XYZ file of C-alpha atoms in Angstrom:
695
model
C -38.770 54.386 28.199
C -38.931 50.781 27.133
C -42.526 49.955 26.210
C -41.951 46.231 26.453
C -43.512 44.360 29.344
C -41.370 44.322 32.488
C -42.018 41.141 34.450
C -40.416 42.622 37.549
C -42.825 45.542 37.821
C -45.972 45.120 39.936
C -49.380 45.398 38.303
C -50.391 48.963 37.634
C -53.416 48.623 39.869
C -51.219 47.953 42.915
C -49.347 51.231 42.676
C -50.189 54.177 44.891
C -50.542 57.287 42.770
C -50.913 60.990 43.406
C -54.451 62.273 43.307
C -55.199 64.695 40.508
C -55.515 67.576 42.994
C -52.107 66.885 44.542
C -50.499 66.398 41.138
C -51.939 69.679 39.804
C -50.765 71.528 42.914
C -47.200 70.217 42.608
C -47.074 71.053 38.887
C -48.334 74.615 39.485
C -45.933 74.969 42.427
C -42.990 73.903 40.254
C -44.001 76.217 37.388
C -44.417 79.187 39.726
C -41.046 78.552 41.376
C -39.389 78.246 37.954
C -40.881 81.559 36.812
C -39.825 83.354 39.999
C -36.302 82.090 39.347
C -36.371 83.333 35.710
C -38.072 86.732 35.909
C -37.385 89.800 38.068
C -39.783 90.890 40.778
C -42.786 92.676 39.308
C -42.814 90.762 36.032
C -46.420 90.370 34.770
C -46.195 86.550 34.597
C -45.395 86.113 38.315
C -48.705 87.217 39.804
C -50.861 84.759 37.761
C -48.498 81.878 38.574
C -48.631 82.685 42.301
C -52.422 83.015 42.128
C -52.769 79.565 40.514
C -50.693 77.986 43.299
C -52.840 79.776 45.872
C -56.039 78.486 44.248
C -54.685 74.912 44.258
C -53.784 75.253 47.935
C -57.237 76.611 48.760
C -58.812 73.537 47.133
C -56.493 71.143 48.984
C -56.907 72.840 52.379
C -60.697 72.949 52.151
C -60.967 69.577 53.938
C -57.623 69.482 55.819
C -55.889 71.857 58.191
C -52.450 71.544 56.590
C -50.516 69.715 53.917
C -46.835 68.754 54.085
C -44.179 67.938 51.515
C -41.276 65.696 52.478
C -38.186 66.554 50.412
C -35.657 64.070 49.042
C -32.971 64.777 46.467
C -35.019 63.877 43.391
C -38.556 63.272 44.658
C -41.176 64.595 47.055
C -43.286 62.703 49.588
C -46.855 63.982 49.946
C -49.724 62.256 51.740
C -48.048 58.865 51.704
C -46.962 58.923 48.064
C -43.489 59.634 46.688
C -43.354 61.349 43.316
C -41.653 59.662 40.381
C -37.980 60.711 40.249
C -38.166 60.408 36.436
C -40.768 63.209 36.170
C -38.611 66.200 35.107
C -40.975 68.881 36.475
C -41.372 67.349 39.938
C -37.718 66.292 40.032
C -36.739 69.924 39.402
C -39.045 71.093 42.213
C -37.557 68.556 44.639
C -34.030 69.520 43.593
C -34.669 73.240 44.167
C -36.065 72.612 47.660
C -33.285 70.133 48.423
C -30.587 72.645 47.442
C -32.044 74.933 50.112
C -31.397 72.094 52.598
C -35.085 71.646 53.432
C -36.384 68.374 54.838
C -40.063 69.283 54.523
C -42.443 72.191 53.865
C -45.863 72.556 55.529
C -48.679 74.774 54.197
C -51.413 75.615 56.707
C -54.979 76.618 56.034
C -55.205 80.386 55.693
C -51.974 80.905 53.775
C -52.101 84.297 52.042
C -50.877 85.313 48.607
C -48.328 87.649 50.211
C -46.885 84.769 52.247
C -46.834 82.540 49.196
C -45.212 85.230 47.035
C -42.494 85.912 49.622
C -41.841 82.174 50.038
C -41.529 81.658 46.253
C -39.196 84.648 45.914
C -36.978 83.287 48.699
C -36.789 79.697 47.447
C -36.326 80.801 43.813
C -32.917 82.262 44.660
C -30.264 79.643 43.869
C -28.315 79.052 47.112
C -25.208 78.200 45.087
C -25.152 81.832 43.925
C -26.271 83.544 47.105
C -24.458 81.205 49.487
C -27.459 81.319 51.849
C -29.651 78.187 51.782
C -33.039 78.729 53.389
C -32.780 75.706 55.713
C -29.810 76.782 57.901
C -30.786 80.466 57.869
C -34.324 79.818 59.124
C -32.899 78.224 62.298
C -31.251 81.506 63.320
C -33.786 83.926 61.812
C -37.122 82.176 61.203
C -39.121 83.599 58.261
C -42.219 85.659 58.925
C -44.622 83.335 57.084
C -47.109 82.238 59.727
C -48.893 79.708 57.542
C -45.838 78.277 55.748
C -43.377 76.313 57.841
C -40.059 74.952 56.588
C -38.232 72.056 58.259
C -34.490 72.413 57.668
C -31.698 69.906 57.200
C -28.403 70.639 58.952
C -25.129 70.724 56.999
C -23.068 72.879 59.354
C -20.225 70.387 59.586
C -20.057 69.399 55.924
C -16.395 69.472 54.894
C -14.278 68.257 52.003
C -11.063 66.395 52.722
C -8.013 67.052 50.545
C -7.055 63.404 50.788
C -10.358 61.658 50.179
C -12.138 64.233 48.004
C -15.681 63.445 46.934
C -16.065 60.262 48.980
C -15.357 62.165 52.202
C -17.931 64.763 51.217
C -20.570 62.069 50.764
C -19.761 60.503 54.131
C -19.962 63.864 55.897
C -23.256 64.576 54.188
C -24.668 61.198 55.210
C -23.636 61.885 58.802
C -25.436 65.227 58.678
C -28.535 63.484 57.336
C -28.419 61.152 60.335
C -28.125 64.124 62.703
C -31.034 65.834 60.967
C -33.215 62.740 61.255
C -32.322 62.335 64.937
C -33.174 65.990 65.561
C -36.506 65.615 63.784
C -37.320 62.387 65.634
C -36.367 63.576 69.136
C -37.640 67.161 69.009
C -41.166 67.861 70.198
C -43.278 70.735 68.935
C -41.772 73.200 71.462
C -38.423 71.600 72.314
C -35.314 71.975 70.130
C -32.582 69.337 70.147
C -29.007 70.532 69.700
C -26.860 68.988 66.979
C -24.419 67.466 69.495
C -27.294 65.848 71.375
C -28.689 64.424 68.144
C -25.285 63.101 67.057
C -24.784 61.349 70.415
C -28.280 59.873 70.526
C -28.367 56.071 70.459
C -30.270 54.583 67.485
C -32.511 52.735 69.911
C -33.508 56.080 71.476
C -34.279 57.546 68.054
C -36.309 54.429 67.146
C -38.284 54.635 70.375
C -39.043 58.325 69.731
C -40.353 57.523 66.246
C -42.440 54.621 67.585
C -43.971 56.714 70.379
C -44.633 59.814 68.292
C -48.232 60.291 67.253
C -48.494 59.471 63.557
C -48.815 62.627 61.520
C -48.336 63.602 57.924
C -45.664 66.275 58.425
C -43.654 64.286 60.995
C -43.755 61.035 59.010
C -42.850 62.759 55.758
C -39.813 64.421 57.346
C -38.608 61.052 58.678
C -39.289 59.341 55.345
C -37.448 62.093 53.472
C -34.365 61.511 55.624
C -34.594 57.727 55.232
C -34.806 57.935 51.424
C -31.792 60.239 51.286
C -29.773 58.156 53.750
C -30.389 55.011 51.700
C -29.084 56.790 48.576
C -26.058 58.294 50.338
C -24.995 55.141 52.195
C -25.148 53.152 48.956
C -22.423 55.443 47.567
C -20.342 55.862 50.754
C -17.178 54.067 51.790
C -14.741 54.023 54.689
C -14.912 53.842 58.486
C -17.450 56.654 58.907
C -19.767 54.921 56.458
C -19.524 51.689 58.473
C -20.447 53.589 61.633
C -23.458 55.183 59.967
C -24.537 51.822 58.522
C -24.454 50.357 62.032
C -26.622 53.210 63.309
C -29.148 52.773 60.521
C -29.189 49.012 61.063
C -29.810 49.478 64.790
C -32.523 52.037 64.032
C -34.341 49.648 61.686
C -33.992 46.783 64.175
C -35.316 49.010 66.981
C -38.425 50.221 65.151
C -41.712 48.480 65.720
C -42.577 46.526 62.583
C -45.912 48.307 62.231
C -44.200 51.719 62.425
C -41.591 50.600 59.925
C -44.308 49.378 57.557
C -46.136 52.716 57.866
C -42.970 54.630 57.019
C -42.311 52.365 54.050
C -45.842 52.999 52.814
C -45.188 56.749 53.055
C -42.319 56.221 50.596
C -44.656 55.852 47.625
C -45.777 53.015 45.365
C -44.489 49.444 45.480
C -41.828 50.043 42.835
C -40.279 52.847 44.929
C -40.650 50.853 48.159
C -38.861 47.896 46.608
C -36.067 50.140 45.324
C -35.623 51.535 48.851
C -35.382 48.004 50.285
C -32.938 47.006 47.531
C -30.698 50.022 48.288
C -30.814 49.249 51.996
C -30.057 45.556 51.417
C -26.667 46.496 49.935
C -25.595 48.538 52.969
C -27.416 47.590 56.189
C -26.759 44.690 58.525
C -28.457 41.389 57.696
C -30.952 41.486 60.585
C -32.057 44.984 59.510
C -32.467 43.776 55.935
C -34.693 40.906 57.109
C -36.766 43.345 59.189
C -37.212 45.625 56.183
C -38.351 42.748 53.985
C -40.856 41.585 56.621
C -42.216 45.108 57.066
C -42.460 45.674 53.321
C -44.389 42.448 52.760
C -46.745 42.994 55.680
C -47.533 46.587 54.742
C -48.392 45.658 51.143
C -51.895 44.660 50.085
C -51.466 40.905 50.477
C -48.134 39.119 50.720
C -45.577 40.064 48.066
C -43.002 37.464 49.136
C -43.084 33.787 49.966
C -43.222 33.309 53.736
C -41.293 30.060 53.344
C -38.531 31.961 51.596
C -38.521 34.612 54.349
C -38.061 31.876 56.962
C -35.245 30.396 54.905
C -33.579 33.809 54.808
C -33.933 34.165 58.562
C -32.331 30.760 59.016
C -29.534 31.729 56.664
C -29.030 34.924 58.672
C -27.940 32.778 61.618
C -25.010 31.555 59.547
C -24.125 35.118 58.569
C -23.658 35.979 62.266
C -21.505 33.017 63.309
C -18.844 30.675 61.972
C -15.589 31.336 60.177
C -14.973 34.293 57.847
C -15.698 32.380 54.665
C -18.924 30.943 56.037
C -20.146 34.354 57.196
C -19.199 35.983 53.888
C -20.949 33.348 51.778
C -24.097 33.474 53.916
C -24.105 37.290 53.827
C -23.791 37.380 50.031
C -26.405 34.662 49.603
C -28.946 36.563 51.711
C -28.424 39.826 49.855
C -28.720 38.086 46.485
C -31.880 36.285 47.553
C -33.391 39.525 48.865
C -32.769 41.150 45.492
C -34.447 38.256 43.679
C -37.301 38.164 46.200
C -38.104 41.865 45.902
C -38.029 41.743 42.111
C -39.929 38.553 41.384
C -41.940 37.094 44.287
C -45.693 37.782 44.346
C -47.237 34.958 46.351
C -49.933 34.875 49.027
C -49.187 32.797 52.126
C -51.595 29.795 52.192
C -50.577 28.614 55.705
C -52.805 29.095 58.795
C -51.545 31.701 61.283
C -50.659 29.140 63.991
C -48.685 27.001 61.569
C -46.883 30.046 60.226
C -45.900 31.081 63.777
C -44.567 27.572 64.489
C -42.464 27.614 61.335
C -41.188 31.080 62.236
C -40.047 29.848 65.653
C -38.258 26.870 64.096
C -36.432 29.165 61.664
C -35.061 31.294 64.499
C -33.282 28.500 66.451
C -29.563 27.859 66.313
C -28.288 25.472 63.586
C -27.924 21.850 64.677
C -25.195 20.739 62.305
C -21.711 21.974 61.571
C -20.083 22.047 58.155
C -18.350 18.765 57.290
C -14.521 18.725 57.257
C -14.561 17.684 53.581
C -16.393 20.843 52.637
C -14.436 22.988 55.077
C -11.093 22.110 53.494
C -12.249 21.921 49.871
C -9.672 23.277 47.403
C -10.506 26.836 46.370
C -11.416 27.319 42.691
C -8.940 30.194 42.362
C -6.112 27.913 43.439
C -7.186 25.285 40.895
C -7.109 27.828 38.046
C -3.701 29.150 39.085
C -2.256 25.641 39.339
C -3.702 24.693 35.946
C -2.054 27.688 34.294
C 1.296 27.031 35.961
C 1.286 23.317 35.132
C -0.492 23.702 31.768
C -3.003 21.064 32.855
C -6.572 21.666 31.602
C -9.322 19.255 32.501
C -12.778 18.724 33.980
C -11.701 19.935 37.426
C -10.480 23.210 35.917
C -13.711 23.594 33.940
C -15.796 23.186 37.106
C -13.572 25.678 38.954
C -14.002 28.300 36.212
C -17.773 27.781 36.147
C -17.921 28.166 39.920
C -15.925 31.410 39.802
C -18.245 32.739 37.121
C -21.283 31.748 39.178
C -19.809 33.611 42.151
C -19.213 36.757 40.120
C -15.421 36.434 40.029
C -15.101 37.355 36.347
C -12.777 40.306 37.037
C -10.273 38.035 38.801
C -10.394 35.512 35.959
C -9.740 38.202 33.353
C -6.837 39.643 35.372
C -5.357 36.145 35.804
C -5.584 35.508 32.062
C -3.906 38.855 31.334
C -1.030 37.994 33.680
C -0.650 34.519 32.161
C -0.609 35.913 28.627
C 1.979 38.509 29.584
C 4.304 35.980 31.177
C 4.065 33.307 28.446
C 5.775 33.377 25.058
C 3.049 31.232 23.515
C -0.505 30.325 24.522
C -0.681 27.096 26.532
C -3.436 24.508 26.333
C -4.703 25.492 29.777
C -4.668 29.187 28.902
C -6.653 28.575 25.691
C -9.140 26.307 27.488
C -9.757 28.787 30.325
C -9.991 31.725 27.932
C -12.555 29.822 25.858
C -14.650 29.260 28.986
C -14.347 32.874 30.179
C -14.771 34.634 26.809
C -17.896 32.695 25.900
C -21.403 33.580 24.818
C -22.696 32.328 28.178
C -20.399 34.652 30.133
C -21.298 37.591 27.920
C -24.986 36.863 28.402
C -24.534 36.911 32.189
C -22.946 40.336 31.927
C -25.629 41.700 29.654
C -28.654 40.520 31.664
C -27.265 41.722 35.012
C -29.225 44.441 36.812
C -26.249 46.768 36.451
C -24.019 46.453 33.408
C -20.355 45.949 34.348
C -18.841 48.153 31.640
C -15.242 47.462 32.662
C -15.707 43.689 32.426
C -17.588 44.081 29.134
C -14.739 46.097 27.616
C -12.253 43.461 28.728
C -14.175 40.476 27.378
C -15.276 41.879 23.995
C -11.760 41.968 22.451
C -11.347 38.293 23.394
C -14.624 37.349 21.709
C -14.482 39.535 18.604
C -17.236 38.885 16.081
C -18.674 36.079 18.204
C -20.075 38.709 20.566
C -22.285 40.330 17.923
C -25.369 38.145 18.348
C -25.503 38.488 22.160
C -24.921 42.224 21.932
C -27.709 42.705 19.385
C -30.060 40.628 21.549
C -29.193 42.632 24.676
C -29.614 45.929 22.831
C -33.107 44.933 21.715
C -34.186 44.023 25.265
C -32.332 46.684 27.335
C -34.596 48.844 29.515
C -32.050 51.573 30.254
C -31.208 54.263 27.729
C -27.681 54.449 29.158
C -27.217 50.706 28.619
C -28.488 50.969 25.045
C -26.018 53.773 24.341
C -23.118 51.751 25.787
C -24.048 48.731 23.677
C -24.496 50.833 20.534
C -21.030 52.334 20.924
C -19.441 48.910 21.268
C -21.445 47.243 18.512
C -20.085 49.739 16.026
C -16.551 48.524 16.823
C -17.231 44.853 16.053
C -17.343 45.231 12.277
C -19.626 44.602 9.286
C -20.721 41.230 10.695
C -23.323 43.028 12.812
C -25.090 44.307 9.679
C -27.151 41.211 8.814
C -28.012 40.695 12.495
C -29.235 44.282 12.816
C -31.154 44.025 9.558
C -32.938 40.895 10.789
C -34.135 42.861 13.849
C -35.753 45.625 11.791
C -38.984 43.622 11.702
C -39.369 44.102 15.469
C -42.410 46.396 15.946
C -40.892 48.299 18.898
C -39.711 51.757 17.856
C -36.545 51.792 19.953
C -35.412 48.467 18.497
C -35.923 49.727 14.940
C -34.213 53.038 15.741
C -31.186 51.326 17.340
C -30.809 48.875 14.471
C -30.873 51.783 12.014
C -28.191 53.539 14.060
C -25.992 50.428 13.769
C -26.608 50.081 10.037
C -25.925 53.760 9.485
C -22.523 53.463 11.207
C -21.331 50.713 8.839
C -19.202 51.513 5.807
C -20.776 48.656 3.873
C -24.455 47.984 4.452
C -26.095 44.572 3.969
C -27.559 43.757 0.606
C -31.291 44.350 0.499
C -31.276 47.117 3.147
C -33.328 50.147 2.058
C -33.625 52.967 4.638
C -36.401 54.543 2.555
C -38.683 51.753 3.823
C -38.742 53.518 7.212
C -39.178 57.200 6.329
C -42.965 56.814 6.631
C -42.784 55.073 10.011
C -45.294 56.436 12.523
C -42.569 57.076 15.119
C -40.491 60.207 14.336
C -37.371 58.766 15.988
C -37.337 55.900 13.505
C -37.965 58.265 10.599
C -35.066 60.509 11.624
C -32.544 57.661 11.697
C -33.657 56.427 8.274
C -33.388 59.948 6.866
C -29.897 60.416 8.328
C -28.729 57.309 6.475
C -30.294 58.532 3.233
C -28.632 61.941 3.587
C -25.210 60.252 3.574
C -25.849 58.735 0.140
C -25.617 61.333 -2.689
C -28.219 59.383 -4.680
C -30.884 59.672 -1.959
C -29.842 62.901 -0.235
C -32.220 65.241 -2.105
C -35.228 63.003 -1.433
C -34.289 62.728 2.247
C -33.895 66.511 2.716
C -37.255 67.222 1.062
C -38.982 64.522 3.093
C -37.505 65.845 6.344
C -38.579 69.427 5.570
C -42.155 68.260 4.946
C -42.323 66.179 8.146
C -44.643 67.183 10.997
C -42.032 66.449 13.688
C -39.975 69.592 14.590
C -36.793 67.612 15.241
C -37.065 65.955 11.836
C -37.590 69.362 10.222
C -34.474 70.598 12.033
C -32.561 67.653 10.573
C -33.620 68.672 7.072
C -32.781 72.352 7.627
C -29.316 71.532 8.969
C -28.699 69.400 5.889
C -29.899 72.257 3.677
C -27.459 74.606 5.406
C -24.625 72.443 4.090
C -26.066 72.065 0.604
C -29.569 73.124 -0.400
C -31.147 71.068 -3.205
C -33.157 73.071 -5.728
C -36.224 70.899 -5.096
C -36.185 71.820 -1.393
C -36.324 75.600 -1.855
C -40.127 75.920 -1.773
C -40.288 73.748 1.362
C -37.707 75.958 3.071
C -39.664 79.089 2.144
C -42.766 77.476 3.708
C -40.819 76.985 6.945
C -40.293 80.769 7.273
C -44.024 81.248 7.982
C -45.243 82.286 11.471
C -46.721 78.802 12.024
C -43.187 77.394 12.283
C -41.380 77.653 15.666
C -39.002 80.591 15.881
C -35.753 78.594 16.060
C -36.723 76.641 12.939
C -37.678 79.846 11.098
C -34.194 81.239 11.760
C -32.600 78.038 10.410
C -34.824 78.206 7.321
C -33.792 81.843 6.664
C -30.114 80.931 6.944
C -30.647 78.006 4.584
C -32.209 80.395 2.056
C -29.133 82.578 2.257
C -26.796 79.633 1.793
C -28.767 78.478 -1.245
C -27.713 81.675 -3.110
C -30.617 81.107 -5.472
C -32.323 84.190 -6.854
C -35.716 82.667 -6.119
C -34.860 82.833 -2.391
C -34.040 86.551 -2.579
C -37.683 87.671 -2.730
C -38.472 85.945 0.577
C -35.379 87.401 2.252
C -36.210 90.934 1.076
C -39.735 90.578 2.454
C -38.390 89.440 5.820
C -35.834 92.298 5.917
C -38.264 94.998 4.740
C -38.832 97.657 7.458
C -42.347 97.892 8.824
C -43.961 101.310 8.842
C -45.863 102.866 11.716
C -48.084 105.958 11.707
C -45.301 108.502 12.101
C -41.990 106.793 11.324
C -40.379 103.700 10.006
C -40.110 100.920 12.625
C -37.632 98.108 12.008
C -38.533 94.982 14.005
C -35.686 93.579 16.039
C -36.330 89.838 15.968
C -34.130 86.786 15.369
C -35.776 86.328 11.957
C -35.092 89.932 10.951
C -31.434 89.725 12.019
C -31.017 86.373 10.241
C -32.549 87.814 7.062
C -30.100 90.743 7.112
C -27.162 88.357 7.488
C -28.475 86.148 4.682
C -28.806 89.124 2.324
C -25.025 89.446 2.292
C -25.023 86.381 0.031
C -26.848 88.570 -2.526
C -24.781 91.721 -1.981
C -24.605 92.371 -5.737
C -28.401 92.785 -5.997
C -29.761 96.379 -5.725
C -32.639 95.303 -3.473
C -30.300 93.611 -1.032
C -27.982 96.619 -1.042
C -30.878 98.963 -0.266
C -32.168 96.815 2.627
C -28.706 96.496 4.158
C -28.020 100.200 3.844
C -31.316 101.061 5.556
C -30.588 98.646 8.404
C -27.063 100.054 8.844
C -28.622 103.422 9.788
C -30.582 101.904 12.672
C -29.834 103.158 16.205
C -29.942 99.541 17.404
C -26.370 98.095 17.570
C -27.589 94.512 16.979
C -29.290 95.513 13.733
C -26.230 97.489 12.626
C -24.003 94.508 13.401
C -26.203 92.157 11.362
C -26.260 94.601 8.459
C -22.463 94.915 8.563
C -21.540 91.220 8.629
C -19.097 90.439 5.841
C -20.203 87.840 3.262
C -17.488 85.448 4.418
C -18.932 85.415 7.937
C -22.547 84.945 6.965
C -24.908 82.498 8.624
């Protein structure tokens, strides 16, 4: 995670967070479910885990009659707060429940340990192996848990099309999510709604049912769970079915009372998650639904989070998106969606206007436009046509420059690159116009636009970098230092290594940045270069307080024969397990004499088991007689009261395999011969490994 300040994130104090009780319950719930999935029934670790979940539930239900979990693909919704999808423990819990096609789970006061144990055993079974998700099966044969109620999702009609593959699967799944939400919204406590009825229900009917339903935790969390999943699925869907579902969702949003919509948005979690939901919806829903979502999000927040003047401007612009010619509607539609993205990310302004004045301005914003677009603007030459004509006539100039800048401003970089490729392929020599346009397109400004975008366009980046060559290094280094996403940093690192040695001095200049991830990434770049800049000394960073920086510096030192021994010894003495692993792996290839005592120290019980095994193998590969004593001690049988007992452990087996490197020593021969007589086949196999196949 990038520790640098993110100007788009709301202040920490504004975020809704799970209470400690709820957080502890979810953690214990996830741990218990994980253990029930790992161990067979009756294992001694299952009962304590189930008991801890029961105790957490007893505490939570002391002052409430029930508690409900809404389930989305990667997060849970509980008491108005959505869990962080980046939390691996809670994400795993949500994923397990989601794979069982559950929309929500309700725990009632009085839940017994037997009910809880049976529920955990049922949900712990992976439906991909059993083929029986809990959600669909509980509709035909409800479980016997009186105090635990599951609310299923319906996937009965989910199908894969041979022609459309994965996209068709996503569309079908989104349609099933809509049916599930309609069923949940329309069904009363004692009335079931058939799937066909739910599918045929008008969005306005579903909206009215949600508005009229008495607000309740379980009901709201089920609806919110569906809405979060639908927003994710529709963002990835394409085709005619997706358009139909988008229309339904848009009509549903438009039909909901703004107060109800704001309440549901608040159930989605903190402001960061609410804004992400609105951003996802703004890419797929109709413009009027997007405006409604923005209004509801701002009104539900503590204070206004968006300029009311800007909201009125967006509403006015929405009138243009619903009328006029195709180009006018398209431009207005794109402008609104772009402004919504900027608004949600950056605007935090209280409305200073009196209520009456604000209502008057709102009325003015909703009226029809008074003026039409002038004929001069209506028939203005398109910038694409200007670029094409310039290439055909080899006529660069100011008009062409403005056309290219306009296309770049409108996000038409892909078309420009394709046009340049076609022109280069059809021309025997570069023309003046081609060189001028390529200089404008493959520029530092264009590259910067790509790199600061919310989502990195990797295809465009890979097409523009070869045109820029070494000139791209500075922008790429700058973007790498400021990137928030680990995926983006990895993409930039891979491409920076292809530019050449010119990136070395730029990376070296960034090593003074105090942020660990900047230092680590710059070391990765410097380590990938064949020739490193003069004055660069990786040893300056092996005492850094962040282990990730230390590891990269040590990797570079291990490449150099002059510094390898020092680096291996330093890694073996480090307190970070991953750094120790780095040193042990290096010792497996070639063990320096000075490192032998450090490796012996890593065979002690205080060292994690996997590292002890690596250390034992490194001792064997060292083939030094001073390592033999430690290996014989590790391979020596332990004696009980009545007979010799040979411990079967990874360390013992590794020690036997390592002793083959000393097969000419009488002590090693005796230990191997004793192990070969063991009734355990694993021990016999380790004692019989040939020296050429040692660790």
